[in-house]
Amino acid sequence: MLLLFLPLFLILIMIGLPVIFALLASPFALIMLEGDQRNVVAGLYRNLYSGMDSFPLMALPFFMLAGEIMNRGGITTRLVEFSQAFMGHLRGGLAHVNILSSMLFAGLSGSAVADTSALGSTLIPAMEKNGYTRKFAAAITAASSVIGPIIPPSGIMIIYAYVMGESVAALFLAGIVPGIMVGLGLMVMVRVLADKYDLPKAERIVQRDQKISKVEYWVSFALIRLNIAGLLMAIYAGMSTRIGLSVLDENGDRVHSVSLWIVFVVTYLIAHALMMYYRGQVSADFRMVCKKAVAPLQTPVIILGGILVGVFTPTEASAVAVAYALIVSFFVLRSMKVRDLSGILTRSALATSAVLLLVGAAVAFKTVVSLSYAPQILSDAILGLSDNPLILLFLINILLFVVGMFLDAGPAIIILGPILGPIFVDLGVHTVHFAIIMSVNLTVGLATPPMGLVLFVASTVSGEKVETIARAILPFLAVEVFVIFLITYIPEISMTVPYLTGFLGCGEDIGFQACINPSPALN
Amino acid sequence: MPVLLAAIGLAALYVVMFAIGGNEDLRDPLLGIDGLLLIHAAMTVFVVIVLIRPVASIAAHAALNTAIHRVGQTIAIIALAVMVGFILLQVYFRYVQGDALNWTEEAARFGMLWMTGLMAPIAYRKGGFVAIDMLERAIAPRAAALLTLLLMGISLWVLLICFDRGWNNHVDSLSGRGASASLRLPLDWFGGERMKFRNNWQYASIFVGVMLMIVVSVELLLRQIVTLMGRGDTLPPISHEEFVGAD
């Protein structure tokens, strides 16, 4: 009897019941039909509650809030100007600018929809003015904003990690390279299309005579050198044992023979020298645009740096990102007023409350999934098709893609994760690898017709019809599908970064290949 | 003014229905009156009013919901701001003071749950719950309206079950009456004694959310019925906001 809950659930969401209620309605109905009026249903309600009562999930509202603050605080404009200075001179310049801006914005926000509405409202009119068709502008905005939840931070990865009990940090790190690959792939496609559509060639657009406040000048001056010094110090820390400047003591801790403060001062001076050299190579306007992007772009540095060094948990990193965004908007850019805050808080709270309730309902649903033997039966059915993981991964990608066409990424991941995850883990696919396949695939689904959230937002922002954008986006979707298959079949793409930073939980004695390709049914 | 009075009357009806209807202990004789009788009386009054004056009762629901949501939204955004503050405090005390606080995490979760409980009804009313509306758009308008009515009925049924289980098996349960391990009400600041938070102060968040969603659900259901009767144009629209980042 309980087995019927999955078909019932599918029917309910297909006829349009909000997913939250469908997740609860199907188990409620079947359990009550079976005659259990009290305890199991009560247990489901308790799981709905305790599913939301979680510290890792708190990163969701915080990242949403940080993204909203940065969007309102004028940080988007700065990123666009910065991208223009770098990519504007290429064939199809503004399309490249759009993609690069999306990649940078992805490091600040964890949501594709925020990305589309923030960048679309500035870039689509600009592209139209420069001779692009509106549908092309809207399509490239929608296609590139998919990068938002792939490059960390990422809302759907937080949800996946929570529902499946994975490490948020590992998923974040695994998303970096795939996100960059999607961006580069889109840029190649723009270059290919540039000849076909005869896209305009833009001059390198560097905003002239930009002004910058004294405070921001010195903050950026110090921060950019600090970033480079930090990078150099990380390299030094990795190399020091090999070049004899540090030894490992019996506890496995590194003992440096040169004080790290001295190393810091030296690297800072090297960074300064590098910057002074670079300064001579570029124009004053270009320098100014770059300088204005330094403060906004510290957010990904703080988030990833903090998580990597182990200073904070992802949730704490998200709170620090909120504080940083507030400081930058109020004191450095001076672009926000106190009265803007209530609107920003309301929008973040509104969006996250619906998602949190969905996660709670999914946790309740998940208990029924495991009670009903559905994963075992489905797993037998899937394994009956083939026992070759490569073929199954191909099939599952198609399934995910189709689901992504109809359902948003968050709900889809919540529903399918608990069902599909265990099957592939049994087949010897690393949990983090499978998480990335699912996240990237369903995120791309946000831009696929007929039900693509990002398409709808792009349509609202541009005023172009959804169907028109959906046709114009096809070449870019092809690129994204290609990247999905690359990630699926070459686990090294996503797994190298988390492995090297030690977030996969493999000991030193287990090699890279053994770590990312665990033997079946072992992890 | 009449809308305000109607909203207050409606609120009173809901309080009776929720307070007695949800609580198993109170369904038994209360103040000498049979609890079940009382709730049935309240529900009858409610249904009769709705039947006689459907449009006016929708206006009263709208006024009631708007008023509750305005208060809820204010509390929720304060909760969100305070959550950020608590987590920053946690980081600050751990690194700068070298003395990690034990209550910040639980307090922030307390805030998050209340934020969800108070904001989710607003999101529901403004159409922020994800649904696949392809079928509704594909079929004839009249059939679509009937389908919507059915879906709203199912939603209300789910919420009513959550309401029943939420009170009797969660808020008003053994663990709900238990005390929090780390949260204390700092009454010693005012010369009193530090008081432990009870678990059901936190449990109540989602329960309150469910109750508010029931009221929203009834409003949406009534609107749909009136629309089906062909009088949808007399209803004031509910403002739909752009939902950001709910992917």
PDB file of C-alpha atoms in Angstrom, chain A residues 48-287:
ATOM      1  CA  LEU A  48       8.537  18.345   9.116  1.00  0.00           C
ATOM      2  CA  TYR A  49       9.513  20.435  12.104  1.00  0.00           C
ATOM      3  CA  SER A  50      12.877  18.913  12.877  1.00  0.00           C
ATOM      4  CA  GLY A  51      13.759  18.986   9.187  1.00  0.00           C
ATOM      5  CA  MET A  52      13.801  22.759   9.427  1.00  0.00           C
ATOM      6  CA  ASP A  53      15.463  22.919  12.822  1.00  0.00           C
ATOM      7  CA  SER A  54      18.999  22.806  11.498  1.00  0.00           C
ATOM      8  CA  PHE A  55      22.106  24.927  11.788  1.00  0.00           C
ATOM      9  CA  PRO A  56      23.597  24.123   8.333  1.00  0.00           C
ATOM     10  CA  LEU A  57      20.330  25.165   6.668  1.00  0.00           C
ATOM     11  CA  MET A  58      20.683  28.622   8.134  1.00  0.00           C
ATOM     12  CA  ALA A  59      23.253  29.382   5.445  1.00  0.00           C
ATOM     13  CA  LEU A  60      20.312  29.542   3.038  1.00  0.00           C
ATOM     14  CA  PRO A  61      18.657  32.723   4.357  1.00  0.00           C
ATOM     15  CA  PHE A  62      22.049  34.280   5.024  1.00  0.00           C
ATOM     16  CA  PHE A  63      23.431  33.779   1.517  1.00  0.00           C
ATOM     17  CA  MET A  64      20.134  34.987   0.104  1.00  0.00           C
ATOM     18  CA  LEU A  65      20.401  38.068   2.291  1.00  0.00           C
ATOM     19  CA  ALA A  66      24.022  38.727   1.327  1.00  0.00           C
ATOM     20  CA  GLY A  67      23.123  38.482  -2.367  1.00  0.00           C
ATOM     21  CA  GLU A  68      20.195  40.880  -1.942  1.00  0.00           C
ATOM     22  CA  ILE A  69      22.328  43.422  -0.083  1.00  0.00           C
ATOM     23  CA  MET A  70      25.053  43.329  -2.715  1.00  0.00           C
ATOM     24  CA  ASN A  71      22.529  43.638  -5.507  1.00  0.00           C
ATOM     25  CA  ARG A  72      20.852  46.640  -3.889  1.00  0.00           C
ATOM     26  CA  GLY A  73      24.159  48.165  -2.909  1.00  0.00           C
ATOM     27  CA  GLY A  74      25.268  48.690  -6.533  1.00  0.00           C
ATOM     28  CA  ILE A  75      27.803  45.915  -6.525  1.00  0.00           C
ATOM     29  CA  THR A  76      26.322  44.451  -9.732  1.00  0.00           C
ATOM     30  CA  THR A  77      27.169  47.568 -11.731  1.00  0.00           C
ATOM     31  CA  ARG A  78      30.759  47.374 -10.601  1.00  0.00           C
ATOM     32  CA  LEU A  79      31.098  43.765 -11.645  1.00  0.00           C
ATOM     33  CA  VAL A  80      29.648  44.560 -15.069  1.00  0.00           C
ATOM     34  CA  GLU A  81      32.062  47.474 -15.565  1.00  0.00           C
ATOM     35  CA  PHE A  82      34.932  45.273 -14.465  1.00  0.00           C
ATOM     36  CA  SER A  83      33.939  42.543 -16.943  1.00  0.00           C
ATOM     37  CA  GLN A  84      33.589  45.132 -19.679  1.00  0.00           C
ATOM     38  CA  ALA A  85      37.114  46.311 -19.122  1.00  0.00           C
ATOM     39  CA  PHE A  86      38.355  42.751 -19.549  1.00  0.00           C
ATOM     40  CA  MET A  87      36.157  41.253 -22.256  1.00  0.00           C
ATOM     41  CA  GLY A  88      34.481  44.171 -24.020  1.00  0.00           C
ATOM     42  CA  HIS A  89      36.888  44.231 -26.960  1.00  0.00           C
ATOM     43  CA  LEU A  90      36.229  40.658 -28.118  1.00  0.00           C
ATOM     44  CA  ARG A  91      33.918  39.772 -30.974  1.00  0.00           C
ATOM     45  CA  GLY A  92      30.454  39.626 -29.415  1.00  0.00           C
ATOM     46  CA  GLY A  93      31.907  41.665 -26.572  1.00  0.00           C
ATOM     47  CA  LEU A  94      28.846  42.331 -24.459  1.00  0.00           C
ATOM     48  CA  ALA A  95      27.804  38.687 -24.625  1.00  0.00           C
ATOM     49  CA  HIS A  96      31.182  37.751 -23.145  1.00  0.00           C
ATOM     50  CA  VAL A  97      30.754  40.509 -20.572  1.00  0.00           C
ATOM     51  CA  ASN A  98      27.404  39.002 -19.644  1.00  0.00           C
ATOM     52  CA  ILE A  99      28.960  35.571 -19.096  1.00  0.00           C
ATOM     53  CA  LEU A 100      31.935  36.845 -17.106  1.00  0.00           C
ATOM     54  CA  SER A 101      29.656  39.008 -14.954  1.00  0.00           C
ATOM     55  CA  SER A 102      27.540  35.943 -14.230  1.00  0.00           C
ATOM     56  CA  MET A 103      30.604  34.000 -13.167  1.00  0.00           C
ATOM     57  CA  LEU A 104      31.723  36.798 -10.837  1.00  0.00           C
ATOM     58  CA  PHE A 105      28.213  37.287  -9.499  1.00  0.00           C
ATOM     59  CA  ALA A 106      28.019  33.532  -8.897  1.00  0.00           C
ATOM     60  CA  GLY A 107      30.759  33.943  -6.326  1.00  0.00           C
ATOM     61  CA  LEU A 108      28.583  36.382  -4.405  1.00  0.00           C
ATOM     62  CA  SER A 109      25.144  34.845  -4.653  1.00  0.00           C
ATOM     63  CA  GLY A 110      23.827  31.331  -4.637  1.00  0.00           C
ATOM     64  CA  SER A 111      20.800  31.700  -6.823  1.00  0.00           C
ATOM     65  CA  ALA A 112      20.266  31.720 -10.586  1.00  0.00           C
ATOM     66  CA  VAL A 113      17.117  33.811 -10.352  1.00  0.00           C
ATOM     67  CA  ALA A 114      18.863  36.601  -8.441  1.00  0.00           C
ATOM     68  CA  ASP A 115      21.602  36.469 -11.062  1.00  0.00           C
ATOM     69  CA  THR A 116      19.175  36.801 -13.982  1.00  0.00           C
ATOM     70  CA  SER A 117      17.228  39.677 -12.517  1.00  0.00           C
ATOM     71  CA  ALA A 118      20.309  41.565 -11.329  1.00  0.00           C
ATOM     72  CA  LEU A 119      22.361  41.255 -14.512  1.00  0.00           C
ATOM     73  CA  GLY A 120      19.454  41.164 -16.941  1.00  0.00           C
ATOM     74  CA  SER A 121      18.117  44.541 -15.918  1.00  0.00           C
ATOM     75  CA  THR A 122      21.476  46.229 -16.606  1.00  0.00           C
ATOM     76  CA  LEU A 123      22.885  44.155 -19.465  1.00  0.00           C
ATOM     77  CA  ILE A 124      19.900  43.366 -21.699  1.00  0.00           C
ATOM     78  CA  PRO A 125      19.132  47.055 -22.457  1.00  0.00           C
ATOM     79  CA  ALA A 126      22.850  47.735 -22.941  1.00  0.00           C
ATOM     80  CA  MET A 127      23.170  44.827 -25.376  1.00  0.00           C
ATOM     81  CA  GLU A 128      20.126  45.973 -27.332  1.00  0.00           C
ATOM     82  CA  LYS A 129      21.602  49.446 -27.630  1.00  0.00           C
ATOM     83  CA  ASN A 130      24.766  47.909 -29.054  1.00  0.00           C
ATOM     84  CA  GLY A 131      22.997  46.072 -31.851  1.00  0.00           C
ATOM     85  CA  TYR A 132      22.197  42.675 -30.342  1.00  0.00           C
ATOM     86  CA  THR A 133      18.696  41.299 -30.747  1.00  0.00           C
ATOM     87  CA  ARG A 134      16.699  41.301 -27.570  1.00  0.00           C
ATOM     88  CA  LYS A 135      16.038  37.579 -27.687  1.00  0.00           C
ATOM     89  CA  PHE A 136      19.776  36.869 -27.971  1.00  0.00           C
ATOM     90  CA  ALA A 137      20.501  39.180 -25.035  1.00  0.00           C
ATOM     91  CA  ALA A 138      17.815  37.535 -22.907  1.00  0.00           C
ATOM     92  CA  ALA A 139      18.932  34.045 -23.902  1.00  0.00           C
ATOM     93  CA  ILE A 140      22.582  34.593 -23.018  1.00  0.00           C
ATOM     94  CA  THR A 141      21.564  36.188 -19.702  1.00  0.00           C
ATOM     95  CA  ALA A 142      19.397  33.199 -18.828  1.00  0.00           C
ATOM     96  CA  ALA A 143      21.965  30.657 -20.002  1.00  0.00           C
ATOM     97  CA  SER A 144      24.846  32.231 -18.108  1.00  0.00           C
ATOM     98  CA  SER A 145      22.938  32.815 -14.885  1.00  0.00           C
ATOM     99  CA  VAL A 146      22.752  29.034 -14.515  1.00  0.00           C
ATOM    100  CA  ILE A 147      26.372  29.338 -13.340  1.00  0.00           C
ATOM    101  CA  GLY A 148      25.098  31.114 -10.202  1.00  0.00           C
ATOM    102  CA  PRO A 149      24.245  28.003  -8.165  1.00  0.00           C
ATOM    103  CA  ILE A 150      27.162  25.968  -9.567  1.00  0.00           C
ATOM    104  CA  ILE A 151      30.004  28.244  -8.461  1.00  0.00           C
ATOM    105  CA  PRO A 152      29.880  28.559  -4.638  1.00  0.00           C
ATOM    106  CA  PRO A 153      28.047  29.736  -2.669  1.00  0.00           C
ATOM    107  CA  SER A 154      25.054  27.752  -3.824  1.00  0.00           C
ATOM    108  CA  GLY A 155      21.576  27.461  -2.386  1.00  0.00           C
ATOM    109  CA  ILE A 156      20.767  24.117  -3.935  1.00  0.00           C
ATOM    110  CA  MET A 157      24.058  22.592  -2.791  1.00  0.00           C
ATOM    111  CA  ILE A 158      23.274  23.643   0.790  1.00  0.00           C
ATOM    112  CA  ILE A 159      19.895  21.932   0.438  1.00  0.00           C
ATOM    113  CA  TYR A 160      21.395  18.789  -1.119  1.00  0.00           C
ATOM    114  CA  ALA A 161      24.132  18.590   1.494  1.00  0.00           C
ATOM    115  CA  TYR A 162      21.582  18.916   4.255  1.00  0.00           C
ATOM    116  CA  VAL A 163      19.023  16.439   2.930  1.00  0.00           C
ATOM    117  CA  MET A 164      21.703  13.866   2.039  1.00  0.00           C
ATOM    118  CA  GLY A 165      24.052  14.462   4.950  1.00  0.00           C
ATOM    119  CA  GLU A 166      27.014  15.571   2.842  1.00  0.00           C
ATOM    120  CA  SER A 167      29.622  18.206   3.594  1.00  0.00           C
ATOM    121  CA  VAL A 168      28.582  21.611   2.282  1.00  0.00           C
ATOM    122  CA  ALA A 169      32.216  22.615   1.927  1.00  0.00           C
ATOM    123  CA  ALA A 170      33.046  19.585  -0.258  1.00  0.00           C
ATOM    124  CA  LEU A 171      30.130  20.334  -2.580  1.00  0.00           C
ATOM    125  CA  PHE A 172      31.039  24.030  -2.764  1.00  0.00           C
ATOM    126  CA  LEU A 173      34.623  23.206  -3.724  1.00  0.00           C
ATOM    127  CA  ALA A 174      33.545  20.574  -6.228  1.00  0.00           C
ATOM    128  CA  GLY A 175      31.372  23.163  -7.987  1.00  0.00           C
ATOM    129  CA  ILE A 176      34.148  25.622  -8.790  1.00  0.00           C
ATOM    130  CA  VAL A 177      35.674  23.946 -11.861  1.00  0.00           C
ATOM    131  CA  PRO A 178      32.353  22.831 -13.442  1.00  0.00           C
ATOM    132  CA  GLY A 179      31.040  26.391 -13.046  1.00  0.00           C
ATOM    133  CA  ILE A 180      34.077  27.869 -14.764  1.00  0.00           C
ATOM    134  CA  MET A 181      33.762  25.231 -17.491  1.00  0.00           C
ATOM    135  CA  VAL A 182      30.149  26.173 -18.190  1.00  0.00           C
ATOM    136  CA  GLY A 183      31.231  29.810 -18.443  1.00  0.00           C
ATOM    137  CA  LEU A 184      34.110  29.077 -20.815  1.00  0.00           C
ATOM    138  CA  GLY A 185      31.914  26.772 -22.901  1.00  0.00           C
ATOM    139  CA  LEU A 186      29.328  29.522 -23.289  1.00  0.00           C
ATOM    140  CA  MET A 187      32.057  31.960 -24.336  1.00  0.00           C
ATOM    141  CA  VAL A 188      33.226  29.542 -27.035  1.00  0.00           C
ATOM    142  CA  MET A 189      29.647  29.207 -28.247  1.00  0.00           C
ATOM    143  CA  VAL A 190      29.310  33.006 -28.403  1.00  0.00           C
ATOM    144  CA  ARG A 191      32.480  33.122 -30.492  1.00  0.00           C
ATOM    145  CA  VAL A 192      31.053  30.488 -32.857  1.00  0.00           C
ATOM    146  CA  LEU A 193      27.727  32.288 -33.120  1.00  0.00           C
ATOM    147  CA  ALA A 194      29.459  35.626 -33.625  1.00  0.00           C
ATOM    148  CA  ASP A 195      30.245  34.720 -37.226  1.00  0.00           C
ATOM    149  CA  LYS A 196      26.808  33.291 -37.912  1.00  0.00           C
ATOM    150  CA  TYR A 197      24.819  36.172 -36.477  1.00  0.00           C
ATOM    151  CA  ASP A 198      27.452  38.782 -37.327  1.00  0.00           C
ATOM    152  CA  LEU A 199      27.559  39.978 -33.743  1.00  0.00           C
ATOM    153  CA  PRO A 200      28.886  43.495 -33.228  1.00  0.00           C
ATOM    154  CA  LYS A 201      32.481  43.910 -32.245  1.00  0.00           C
ATOM    155  CA  ALA A 202      32.789  46.278 -29.367  1.00  0.00           C
ATOM    156  CA  GLU A 203      35.679  48.496 -28.351  1.00  0.00           C
ATOM    157  CA  ARG A 204      37.260  47.738 -25.026  1.00  0.00           C
ATOM    158  CA  ILE A 205      34.784  49.664 -22.944  1.00  0.00           C
ATOM    159  CA  VAL A 206      36.476  51.238 -20.008  1.00  0.00           C
ATOM    160  CA  GLN A 207      34.411  53.782 -18.150  1.00  0.00           C
ATOM    161  CA  ARG A 208      36.381  57.011 -18.233  1.00  0.00           C
ATOM    162  CA  ASP A 209      37.084  59.407 -15.415  1.00  0.00           C
ATOM    163  CA  GLN A 210      35.589  57.261 -12.711  1.00  0.00           C
ATOM    164  CA  LYS A 211      35.742  58.611  -9.204  1.00  0.00           C
ATOM    165  CA  ILE A 212      36.573  56.661  -6.110  1.00  0.00           C
ATOM    166  CA  SER A 213      36.393  57.765  -2.489  1.00  0.00           C
ATOM    167  CA  LYS A 214      39.555  58.093  -0.432  1.00  0.00           C
ATOM    168  CA  VAL A 215      38.454  55.320   1.924  1.00  0.00           C
ATOM    169  CA  GLU A 216      37.714  52.918  -0.893  1.00  0.00           C
ATOM    170  CA  TYR A 217      40.994  53.740  -2.622  1.00  0.00           C
ATOM    171  CA  TRP A 218      43.052  52.707   0.379  1.00  0.00           C
ATOM    172  CA  VAL A 219      40.831  49.754   1.267  1.00  0.00           C
ATOM    173  CA  SER A 220      41.183  48.371  -2.256  1.00  0.00           C
ATOM    174  CA  PHE A 221      44.883  49.188  -2.251  1.00  0.00           C
ATOM    175  CA  ALA A 222      45.430  47.096   0.864  1.00  0.00           C
ATOM    176  CA  LEU A 223      42.991  44.308   0.040  1.00  0.00           C
ATOM    177  CA  ILE A 224      44.300  43.416  -3.421  1.00  0.00           C
ATOM    178  CA  ARG A 225      47.822  43.118  -2.030  1.00  0.00           C
ATOM    179  CA  LEU A 226      46.490  41.089   0.873  1.00  0.00           C
ATOM    180  CA  ASN A 227      44.797  38.695  -1.597  1.00  0.00           C
ATOM    181  CA  ILE A 228      47.988  38.164  -3.568  1.00  0.00           C
ATOM    182  CA  ALA A 229      50.034  37.836  -0.398  1.00  0.00           C
ATOM    183  CA  GLY A 230      47.551  35.262   0.909  1.00  0.00           C
ATOM    184  CA  LEU A 231      47.855  33.281  -2.299  1.00  0.00           C
ATOM    185  CA  LEU A 232      51.648  33.399  -2.134  1.00  0.00           C
ATOM    186  CA  MET A 233      51.573  32.324   1.516  1.00  0.00           C
ATOM    187  CA  ALA A 234      49.345  29.369   0.663  1.00  0.00           C
ATOM    188  CA  ILE A 235      51.854  28.326  -1.980  1.00  0.00           C
ATOM    189  CA  TYR A 236      54.688  28.815   0.525  1.00  0.00           C
ATOM    190  CA  ALA A 237      52.908  26.730   3.144  1.00  0.00           C
ATOM    191  CA  GLY A 238      52.476  23.926   0.640  1.00  0.00           C
ATOM    192  CA  MET A 239      56.070  24.048  -0.536  1.00  0.00           C
ATOM    193  CA  SER A 240      57.894  24.793   2.709  1.00  0.00           C
ATOM    194  CA  THR A 241      58.441  21.182   3.736  1.00  0.00           C
ATOM    195  CA  ARG A 242      59.849  20.316   0.352  1.00  0.00           C
ATOM    196  CA  ILE A 243      62.355  23.187   0.326  1.00  0.00           C
ATOM    197  CA  GLY A 244      63.394  22.527   3.921  1.00  0.00           C
ATOM    198  CA  LEU A 245      61.905  25.566   5.630  1.00  0.00           C
ATOM    199  CA  SER A 246      59.587  23.563   7.855  1.00  0.00           C
ATOM    200  CA  VAL A 247      59.344  20.099   9.371  1.00  0.00           C
ATOM    201  CA  LEU A 248      56.442  17.991  10.532  1.00  0.00           C
ATOM    202  CA  ASP A 249      56.511  17.223  14.240  1.00  0.00           C
ATOM    203  CA  GLU A 250      55.310  13.958  15.771  1.00  0.00           C
ATOM    204  CA  ASN A 251      51.703  15.203  15.868  1.00  0.00           C
ATOM    205  CA  GLY A 252      51.789  15.853  12.155  1.00  0.00           C
ATOM    206  CA  ASP A 253      51.699  19.630  12.690  1.00  0.00           C
ATOM    207  CA  ARG A 254      53.958  21.758  10.575  1.00  0.00           C
ATOM    208  CA  VAL A 255      56.737  23.606  12.401  1.00  0.00           C
ATOM    209  CA  HIS A 256      58.057  26.532  10.386  1.00  0.00           C
ATOM    210  CA  SER A 257      61.651  27.597  10.842  1.00  0.00           C
ATOM    211  CA  VAL A 258      60.886  31.135   9.630  1.00  0.00           C
ATOM    212  CA  SER A 259      58.223  33.057  11.523  1.00  0.00           C
ATOM    213  CA  LEU A 260      55.033  33.265   9.473  1.00  0.00           C
ATOM    214  CA  TRP A 261      54.843  36.982  10.245  1.00  0.00           C
ATOM    215  CA  ILE A 262      58.122  37.511   8.418  1.00  0.00           C
ATOM    216  CA  VAL A 263      56.840  35.398   5.522  1.00  0.00           C
ATOM    217  CA  PHE A 264      53.707  37.522   5.485  1.00  0.00           C
ATOM    218  CA  VAL A 265      55.640  40.789   5.327  1.00  0.00           C
ATOM    219  CA  VAL A 266      57.861  39.430   2.539  1.00  0.00           C
ATOM    220  CA  THR A 267      54.920  38.148   0.479  1.00  0.00           C
ATOM    221  CA  TYR A 268      53.074  41.412   1.009  1.00  0.00           C
ATOM    222  CA  LEU A 269      56.065  43.318  -0.341  1.00  0.00           C
ATOM    223  CA  ILE A 270      56.303  40.924  -3.310  1.00  0.00           C
ATOM    224  CA  ALA A 271      52.604  41.491  -3.967  1.00  0.00           C
ATOM    225  CA  HIS A 272      53.170  45.240  -3.833  1.00  0.00           C
ATOM    226  CA  ALA A 273      56.042  44.972  -6.301  1.00  0.00           C
ATOM    227  CA  LEU A 274      53.899  42.875  -8.653  1.00  0.00           C
ATOM    228  CA  MET A 275      51.084  45.405  -8.486  1.00  0.00           C
ATOM    229  CA  MET A 276      53.454  48.305  -9.154  1.00  0.00           C
ATOM    230  CA  TYR A 277      54.792  46.450 -12.200  1.00  0.00           C
ATOM    231  CA  TYR A 278      51.279  45.720 -13.468  1.00  0.00           C
ATOM    232  CA  ARG A 279      50.282  49.329 -12.843  1.00  0.00           C
ATOM    233  CA  GLY A 280      52.740  50.503 -15.466  1.00  0.00           C
ATOM    234  CA  GLN A 281      51.204  48.209 -18.099  1.00  0.00           C
ATOM    235  CA  VAL A 282      47.598  49.444 -18.123  1.00  0.00           C
ATOM    236  CA  SER A 283      45.752  52.747 -18.463  1.00  0.00           C
ATOM    237  CA  ALA A 284      44.599  54.805 -15.501  1.00  0.00           C
ATOM    238  CA  ASP A 285      40.923  54.247 -16.353  1.00  0.00           C
ATOM    239  CA  PHE A 286      41.401  50.496 -16.486  1.00  0.00           C
ATOM    240  CA  ARG A 287      43.140  50.567 -13.113  1.00  0.00           C
TER     241      ARG A 287
END
